[in-house]
mmCIF file of C-alpha atoms in Angstrom:
data_model
loop_
_atom_site.group_PDB
_atom_site.id
_atom_site.type_symbol
_atom_site.label_atom_id
_atom_site.label_comp_id
_atom_site.label_asym_id
_atom_site.label_seq_id
_atom_site.Cartn_x
_atom_site.Cartn_y
_atom_site.Cartn_z
ATOM 1 C CA MET A 1 91.746 117.717 74.714
ATOM 2 C CA GLY A 2 89.900 119.704 72.023
ATOM 3 C CA LEU A 3 91.222 120.273 68.496
ATOM 4 C CA GLY A 4 91.833 123.972 69.163
ATOM 5 C CA LEU A 5 94.025 123.220 72.165
ATOM 6 C CA TRP A 6 95.935 120.571 70.231
ATOM 7 C CA LEU A 7 96.589 123.093 67.443
ATOM 8 C CA ARG A 8 97.711 125.836 69.832
ATOM 9 C CA THR A 9 99.974 123.393 71.663
ATOM 10 C CA GLY A 10 101.421 122.125 68.384
ATOM 11 C CA VAL A 11 102.172 125.625 67.094
ATOM 12 C CA LEU A 12 103.821 126.557 70.389
ATOM 13 C CA MET A 13 106.021 123.457 70.457
ATOM 14 C CA ALA A 14 106.938 123.828 66.757
ATOM 15 C CA PHE A 15 107.984 127.449 67.282
ATOM 16 C CA LEU A 16 110.121 126.611 70.284
ATOM 17 C CA THR A 17 111.655 123.655 68.482
ATOM 18 C CA GLY A 18 112.611 125.916 65.583
ATOM 19 C CA LEU A 19 114.167 128.463 67.913
ATOM 20 C CA LEU A 20 116.210 125.772 69.674
ATOM 21 C CA MET A 21 117.388 124.442 66.305
ATOM 22 C CA ALA A 22 118.459 127.938 65.283
ATOM 23 C CA LEU A 23 120.483 128.250 68.476
ATOM 24 C CA GLY A 24 122.019 124.849 67.781
ATOM 25 C CA TYR A 25 122.977 125.873 64.263
ATOM 26 C CA VAL A 26 124.875 129.019 65.271
ATOM 27 C CA LEU A 27 126.608 127.121 68.064
ATOM 28 C CA GLY A 28 127.568 124.023 66.086
ATOM 29 C CA SER A 29 126.501 124.366 62.460
ATOM 30 C CA GLU A 30 124.558 121.371 61.000
ATOM 31 C CA THR A 31 125.715 119.024 63.753
ATOM 32 C CA GLY A 32 124.594 121.486 66.416
ATOM 33 C CA MET A 33 121.222 121.830 64.713
ATOM 34 C CA ILE A 34 120.730 118.046 64.702
ATOM 35 C CA PHE A 35 121.621 117.808 68.380
ATOM 36 C CA ALA A 36 119.302 120.747 69.121
ATOM 37 C CA PHE A 37 116.479 118.997 67.255
ATOM 38 C CA ILE A 38 116.985 115.814 69.278
ATOM 39 C CA PHE A 39 117.136 117.887 72.456
ATOM 40 C CA ALA A 40 113.949 119.737 71.454
ATOM 41 C CA LEU A 41 112.083 116.464 70.846
ATOM 42 C CA ALA A 42 113.194 115.169 74.238
ATOM 43 C CA MET A 43 112.197 118.469 75.885
ATOM 44 C CA ASN A 44 108.784 118.451 74.207
ATOM 45 C CA PHE A 45 108.095 114.903 75.391
ATOM 46 C CA PHE A 46 109.468 115.518 78.882
ATOM 47 C CA SER A 47 107.665 118.846 79.215
ATOM 48 C CA TYR A 48 104.307 117.346 78.319
ATOM 49 C CA TRP A 49 104.543 114.658 80.996
ATOM 50 C CA TYR A 50 106.575 116.377 83.717
ATOM 51 C CA SER A 51 106.306 120.152 83.215
ATOM 52 C CA ASP A 52 104.091 120.538 86.274
ATOM 53 C CA LYS A 53 106.738 118.934 88.491
ATOM 54 C CA ILE A 54 109.417 121.171 86.959
ATOM 55 C CA VAL A 55 107.448 124.344 87.685
ATOM 56 C CA LEU A 56 106.690 123.267 91.247
ATOM 57 C CA THR A 57 110.389 122.504 91.758
ATOM 58 C CA TRP A 58 111.403 125.937 90.461
ATOM 59 C CA TYR A 59 109.353 127.526 93.242
ATOM 60 C CA ARG A 60 110.079 124.921 95.902
ATOM 61 C CA ALA A 61 106.332 124.346 96.113
ATOM 62 C CA ARG A 62 105.323 121.535 98.441
ATOM 63 C CA ILE A 63 102.214 119.409 98.013
ATOM 64 C CA VAL A 64 100.229 119.539 101.258
ATOM 65 C CA ASP A 65 97.579 117.108 102.486
ATOM 66 C CA GLU A 66 94.292 117.807 104.242
ATOM 67 C CA MET A 67 95.877 117.426 107.675
ATOM 68 C CA GLU A 68 98.328 120.272 106.973
ATOM 69 C CA ALA A 69 95.900 122.682 105.308
ATOM 70 C CA PRO A 70 92.319 121.594 106.026
ATOM 71 C CA GLU A 71 90.603 124.891 105.146
ATOM 72 C CA LEU A 72 92.555 125.278 101.914
ATOM 73 C CA HIS A 73 91.646 121.735 100.868
ATOM 74 C CA ARG A 74 88.015 122.285 101.789
ATOM 75 C CA ILE A 75 87.793 125.406 99.605
ATOM 76 C CA VAL A 76 89.489 123.696 96.655
ATOM 77 C CA GLU A 77 87.242 120.645 96.966
ATOM 78 C CA ASP A 78 84.054 122.739 97.042
ATOM 79 C CA LEU A 79 85.111 124.876 94.084
ATOM 80 C CA ALA A 80 86.234 121.858 92.031
ATOM 81 C CA ARG A 81 82.877 120.199 92.652
ATOM 82 C CA GLU A 82 81.089 123.374 91.548
ATOM 83 C CA ALA A 83 83.274 123.535 88.417
ATOM 84 C CA GLY A 84 82.646 119.870 87.632
ATOM 85 C CA ILE A 85 86.298 118.767 87.626
ATOM 86 C CA PRO A 86 88.319 116.365 89.806
ATOM 87 C CA LYS A 87 89.787 117.955 92.895
ATOM 88 C CA PRO A 88 93.336 119.124 92.040
ATOM 89 C CA LYS A 89 96.288 118.645 94.336
ATOM 90 C CA VAL A 90 97.155 121.555 96.595
ATOM 91 C CA ALA A 91 100.626 123.064 97.011
ATOM 92 C CA ILE A 92 102.097 125.910 99.045
ATOM 93 C CA VAL A 93 104.978 128.051 97.780
ATOM 94 C CA PRO A 94 107.370 129.259 100.516
ATOM 95 C CA THR A 95 107.442 132.972 99.702
ATOM 96 C CA GLU A 96 105.800 136.003 101.262
ATOM 97 C CA VAL A 97 105.034 137.498 97.829
ATOM 98 C CA PRO A 98 101.261 136.910 97.479
ATOM 99 C CA ASN A 99 100.264 135.012 94.341
ATOM 100 C CA ALA A 100 98.824 131.776 92.972
ATOM 101 C CA PHE A 101 99.014 129.581 89.888
ATOM 102 C CA ALA A 102 97.717 126.296 88.507
ATOM 103 C CA THR A 103 99.758 123.733 86.615
ATOM 104 C CA GLY A 104 99.413 120.271 85.077
ATOM 105 C CA ARG A 105 98.562 118.763 81.710
ATOM 106 C CA ASP A 106 94.818 118.226 82.255
ATOM 107 C CA PRO A 107 92.146 118.399 84.986
ATOM 108 C CA LYS A 108 93.021 114.883 86.195
ATOM 109 C CA HIS A 109 96.671 115.844 86.751
ATOM 110 C CA ALA A 110 96.329 119.403 88.025
ATOM 111 C CA VAL A 111 97.850 121.253 90.951
ATOM 112 C CA VAL A 112 96.746 124.544 92.493
ATOM 113 C CA ALA A 113 99.579 126.391 94.221
ATOM 114 C CA VAL A 114 99.315 129.374 96.547
ATOM 115 C CA THR A 115 102.052 131.289 98.304
ATOM 116 C CA GLN A 116 102.388 131.733 102.040
ATOM 117 C CA GLY A 117 102.019 135.454 101.488
ATOM 118 C CA LEU A 118 98.658 134.960 99.785
ATOM 119 C CA LEU A 119 97.335 132.912 102.695
ATOM 120 C CA ARG A 120 98.511 135.629 105.057
ATOM 121 C CA ILE A 121 96.891 138.682 103.403
ATOM 122 C CA LEU A 122 93.579 137.304 102.074
ATOM 123 C CA ASP A 123 90.421 136.511 104.003
ATOM 124 C CA ARG A 124 88.420 133.366 103.197
ATOM 125 C CA ASP A 125 86.157 134.998 100.596
ATOM 126 C CA GLU A 126 89.120 136.522 98.761
ATOM 127 C CA LEU A 127 90.969 133.215 98.846
ATOM 128 C CA GLU A 128 87.907 131.518 97.356
ATOM 129 C CA GLY A 129 87.906 134.102 94.568
ATOM 130 C CA VAL A 130 91.557 133.460 93.710
ATOM 131 C CA LEU A 131 91.234 129.671 93.866
ATOM 132 C CA ALA A 132 88.087 129.803 91.705
ATOM 133 C CA HIS A 133 90.112 131.741 89.107
ATOM 134 C CA GLU A 134 92.827 129.060 89.093
ATOM 135 C CA ILE A 135 90.290 126.238 88.962
ATOM 136 C CA SER A 136 88.730 127.996 85.970
ATOM 137 C CA HIS A 137 92.099 127.813 84.207
ATOM 138 C CA ILE A 138 92.066 124.082 84.911
ATOM 139 C CA ARG A 139 88.499 123.601 83.683
ATOM 140 C CA ASN A 140 89.147 125.757 80.606
ATOM 141 C CA ARG A 141 92.271 123.638 79.926
ATOM 142 C CA ASP A 142 94.599 126.626 79.818
ATOM 143 C CA ILE A 143 97.141 124.998 82.098
ATOM 144 C CA LEU A 144 98.737 122.664 79.528
ATOM 145 C CA ILE A 145 99.826 125.498 77.250
ATOM 146 C CA GLN A 146 100.753 127.727 80.183
ATOM 147 C CA THR A 147 102.956 125.050 81.723
ATOM 148 C CA LEU A 148 104.568 123.948 78.450
ATOM 149 C CA ALA A 149 105.358 127.556 77.571
ATOM 150 C CA ALA A 150 106.918 128.122 80.985
ATOM 151 C CA VAL A 151 109.230 125.105 80.776
ATOM 152 C CA LEU A 152 110.244 125.436 77.134
ATOM 153 C CA ALA A 153 110.694 129.204 77.279
ATOM 154 C CA GLY A 154 112.786 128.677 80.405
ATOM 155 C CA ALA A 155 114.942 126.193 78.465
ATOM 156 C CA ILE A 156 115.471 128.728 75.692
ATOM 157 C CA ILE A 157 116.575 131.389 78.144
ATOM 158 C CA MET A 158 118.949 128.911 79.787
ATOM 159 C CA ILE A 159 120.514 127.874 76.466
ATOM 160 C CA ALA A 160 120.839 131.497 75.376
ATOM 161 C CA ARG A 161 122.718 132.283 78.591
ATOM 162 C CA TRP A 162 124.921 129.221 78.075
ATOM 163 C CA ALA A 163 125.622 130.402 74.515
ATOM 164 C CA GLY A 164 126.576 133.798 75.885
ATOM 165 C CA TRP A 165 129.125 132.216 78.209
ATOM 166 C CA MET A 166 130.415 130.052 75.365
ATOM 167 C CA LEU A 167 130.835 133.141 73.217
ATOM 168 C CA TRP A 168 132.599 134.967 76.058
ATOM 169 C CA LEU A 169 135.010 132.059 76.565
ATOM 170 C CA GLY A 170 135.780 131.844 72.865
ATOM 171 C CA GLY A 171 133.939 128.624 72.206
ATOM 172 C CA PHE A 172 133.565 129.269 68.472
ATOM 173 C CA GLY A 173 137.153 128.474 67.545
ATOM 174 C CA GLY A 174 138.161 125.906 64.994
ATOM 175 C CA ARG A 175 136.386 127.476 61.999
ATOM 176 C CA ASP A 176 137.725 129.692 59.254
ATOM 177 C CA ARG A 177 137.701 133.393 60.020
ATOM 178 C CA GLU A 178 134.697 134.181 57.837
ATOM 179 C CA GLY A 179 132.654 131.296 59.239
ATOM 180 C CA GLU A 180 133.664 132.123 62.767
ATOM 181 C CA SER A 181 132.649 135.766 62.347
ATOM 182 C CA GLY A 182 129.282 134.727 60.958
ATOM 183 C CA SER A 183 128.708 132.317 63.816
ATOM 184 C CA ILE A 184 129.615 134.918 66.398
ATOM 185 C CA LEU A 185 127.284 137.479 64.832
ATOM 186 C CA GLY A 186 124.471 134.926 64.615
ATOM 187 C CA ALA A 187 125.043 133.857 68.200
ATOM 188 C CA ILE A 188 124.941 137.457 69.423
ATOM 189 C CA VAL A 189 121.668 138.053 67.591
ATOM 190 C CA LEU A 190 120.064 134.887 68.982
ATOM 191 C CA ILE A 191 121.404 135.458 72.488
ATOM 192 C CA ILE A 192 119.639 138.825 72.432
ATOM 193 C CA LEU A 193 116.474 137.642 70.698
ATOM 194 C CA ALA A 194 115.905 134.313 72.467
ATOM 195 C CA PRO A 195 114.797 135.796 75.823
ATOM 196 C CA ILE A 196 112.631 138.304 73.958
ATOM 197 C CA ALA A 197 111.059 135.446 71.981
ATOM 198 C CA ALA A 198 110.383 133.629 75.251
ATOM 199 C CA MET A 199 108.535 136.687 76.543
ATOM 200 C CA MET A 200 106.630 136.957 73.265
ATOM 201 C CA ILE A 201 105.459 133.389 73.791
ATOM 202 C CA GLN A 202 103.904 134.492 77.060
ATOM 203 C CA MET A 203 102.106 137.277 75.211
ATOM 204 C CA ALA A 204 100.923 134.773 72.605
ATOM 205 C CA ILE A 205 99.087 132.944 75.371
ATOM 206 C CA SER A 206 96.054 135.152 74.975
ATOM 207 C CA ARG A 207 95.446 137.696 77.705
ATOM 208 C CA ALA A 208 91.779 137.046 77.026
ATOM 209 C CA ARG A 209 92.233 133.770 78.928
ATOM 210 C CA GLU A 210 92.777 135.805 82.093
ATOM 211 C CA TYR A 211 89.544 137.698 81.536
ATOM 212 C CA LEU A 212 87.740 134.402 80.907
ATOM 213 C CA ALA A 213 89.194 132.852 84.070
ATOM 214 C CA ASP A 214 88.129 135.933 86.050
ATOM 215 C CA GLU A 215 84.597 135.687 84.702
ATOM 216 C CA SER A 216 84.130 131.945 85.060
ATOM 217 C CA GLY A 217 85.909 131.986 88.430
ATOM 218 C CA ALA A 218 83.564 134.684 89.684
ATOM 219 C CA LYS A 219 80.590 132.574 88.672
ATOM 220 C CA ILE A 220 82.002 129.412 90.231
ATOM 221 C CA SER A 221 82.598 131.096 93.586
ATOM 222 C CA GLY A 222 79.602 133.406 93.318
ATOM 223 C CA LYS A 223 81.821 136.172 94.729
ATOM 224 C CA PRO A 224 83.143 138.457 91.971
ATOM 225 C CA TRP A 225 83.672 141.225 94.514
ATOM 226 C CA ALA A 226 85.975 138.953 96.529
ATOM 227 C CA LEU A 227 88.174 138.208 93.500
ATOM 228 C CA ALA A 228 88.316 141.917 92.656
ATOM 229 C CA ARG A 229 89.387 142.736 96.200
ATOM 230 C CA ALA A 230 92.008 139.970 96.110
ATOM 231 C CA LEU A 231 93.438 141.221 92.806
ATOM 232 C CA GLU A 232 93.712 144.712 94.264
ATOM 233 C CA LYS A 233 95.597 143.419 97.301
ATOM 234 C CA ILE A 234 97.948 141.202 95.291
ATOM 235 C CA GLU A 235 98.718 144.027 92.850
ATOM 236 C CA TYR A 236 99.519 146.348 95.751
ATOM 237 C CA TYR A 237 101.989 143.932 97.349
ATOM 238 C CA VAL A 238 103.602 142.752 94.100
ATOM 239 C CA SER A 239 104.182 146.313 92.871
ATOM 240 C CA ARG A 240 106.128 147.038 96.054
ATOM 241 C CA ARG A 241 107.823 143.695 96.555
ATOM 242 C CA PRO A 242 108.128 141.733 93.293
ATOM 243 C CA LEU A 243 109.343 138.169 93.211
ATOM 244 C CA ARG A 244 113.138 138.016 92.818
ATOM 245 C CA ASP A 245 114.002 134.317 92.807
ATOM 246 C CA GLY A 246 111.610 132.814 90.271
ATOM 247 C CA ASN A 247 111.790 132.222 86.524
ATOM 248 C CA PRO A 248 110.396 135.102 84.406
ATOM 249 C CA ALA A 249 109.313 132.531 81.793
ATOM 250 C CA THR A 250 106.531 131.528 84.213
ATOM 251 C CA ALA A 251 105.075 135.033 84.624
ATOM 252 C CA HIS A 252 101.957 134.200 82.572
ATOM 253 C CA MET A 253 101.053 131.331 84.918
ATOM 254 C CA PHE A 254 100.405 133.518 87.961
ATOM 255 C CA ILE A 255 97.151 135.314 88.671
ATOM 256 C CA ILE A 256 99.165 138.571 88.581
ATOM 257 C CA ASN A 257 102.657 138.956 87.107
ATOM 258 C CA PRO A 258 104.911 138.489 90.174
ATOM 259 C CA PHE A 259 107.996 139.994 88.494
ATOM 260 C CA ARG A 260 106.513 143.477 88.196
ATOM 261 C CA GLY A 261 109.372 145.890 87.704
ATOM 262 C CA ALA A 262 111.947 143.196 88.472
ATOM 263 C CA SER A 263 112.922 141.840 85.062
ATOM 264 C CA LEU A 264 112.590 141.925 81.309
ATOM 265 C CA ALA A 265 109.120 140.442 81.827
ATOM 266 C CA GLU A 266 107.928 143.938 82.740
ATOM 267 C CA LEU A 267 108.443 145.032 79.122
ATOM 268 C CA PHE A 268 105.909 142.465 77.909
ATOM 269 C CA SER A 269 102.469 142.522 79.451
ATOM 270 C CA THR A 270 101.459 138.925 80.157
ATOM 271 C CA HIS A 271 98.290 140.015 81.966
ATOM 272 C CA PRO A 272 95.538 142.560 81.320
ATOM 273 C CA PRO A 273 95.745 145.698 83.500
ATOM 274 C CA THR A 274 94.517 144.825 86.977
ATOM 275 C CA GLN A 275 92.217 147.854 87.101
ATOM 276 C CA LYS A 276 90.454 146.724 83.929
ATOM 277 C CA ARG A 277 90.009 143.265 85.409
ATOM 278 C CA ILE A 278 88.473 144.808 88.512
ATOM 279 C CA GLU A 279 86.127 146.935 86.393
ATOM 280 C CA ARG A 280 84.978 143.863 84.477
ATOM 281 C CA LEU A 281 84.397 142.003 87.741
ATOM 282 C CA ARG A 282 82.346 144.960 88.975
ATOM 283 C CA LYS A 283 80.119 144.640 85.919
ATOM 284 C CA ILE A 284 79.796 140.889 86.434
ATOM 285 C CA ALA A 285 78.789 141.514 90.048
ATOM 286 C CA GLU A 286 76.115 143.989 88.935
ATOM 287 C CA GLU A 287 74.760 141.435 86.448
ATOM 288 C CA MET A 288 74.546 138.978 89.360
ATOM 289 C CA GLY A 289 72.684 141.562 91.436
ATOM 290 C CA MET A 290 75.678 142.405 93.637
ATOM 291 C CA TYR A 291 77.307 145.789 94.216
ATOM 292 C CA PHE A 292 80.672 146.764 95.690
#
């Protein structure tokens, strides 16, 4: 892993650790902050090694072998060879909302996941375009930060909700009135800000990485027009039937935000506008001597 990726990962984990400690402080003063710090260290360690499994579990994604999905495996194998990385595992997500994502800590421990809906609406060329995009994320080593951000931001949202219930049930008793009032005010502020901070983390994962994955994916597959067509289809379906059951903290991992119009994630753009991505792919196609 390059120095730049180590630095970005370190900054991300430090920020999330600080936010968790702040939540711990308003919930339990110095003792709560210490427990939050210990919890954050455990989460950071666990997220690094097992975040891919957590994300796959959130979406009930199932690893499939070559017998179950021979064409899908064949496409992934060919594209991985072209990209010069080990073949990632392949998973299918049981939802009709078309989308795809990649997860894992490095190219040797990567998984490419596609939804049933994606397999249903795309032809082979379009599927190649989407999978080449995800394999580019793997080759460009974007997936570690994407996956860590998803798991840790999800933990922050969960703790903020738990704090909200604790506040509602009067869980800040036992302090003097002034201290209790300060804790309640601090808790309210953090309960409001924590989910927003989680969304900001997604924005901090540069949208330029999506443009780069589009470009390098188009070159890996040799079919920029197919990726553009796939993006157009996915955008059409997602805008009309967004994903309802997933975790908004993972929005940045998908090729197109699957929660469009369905959650707070809509207020924070985790992806460049699809039309701009299509226009850039059109230019790449023209540079490659292709027109669509």
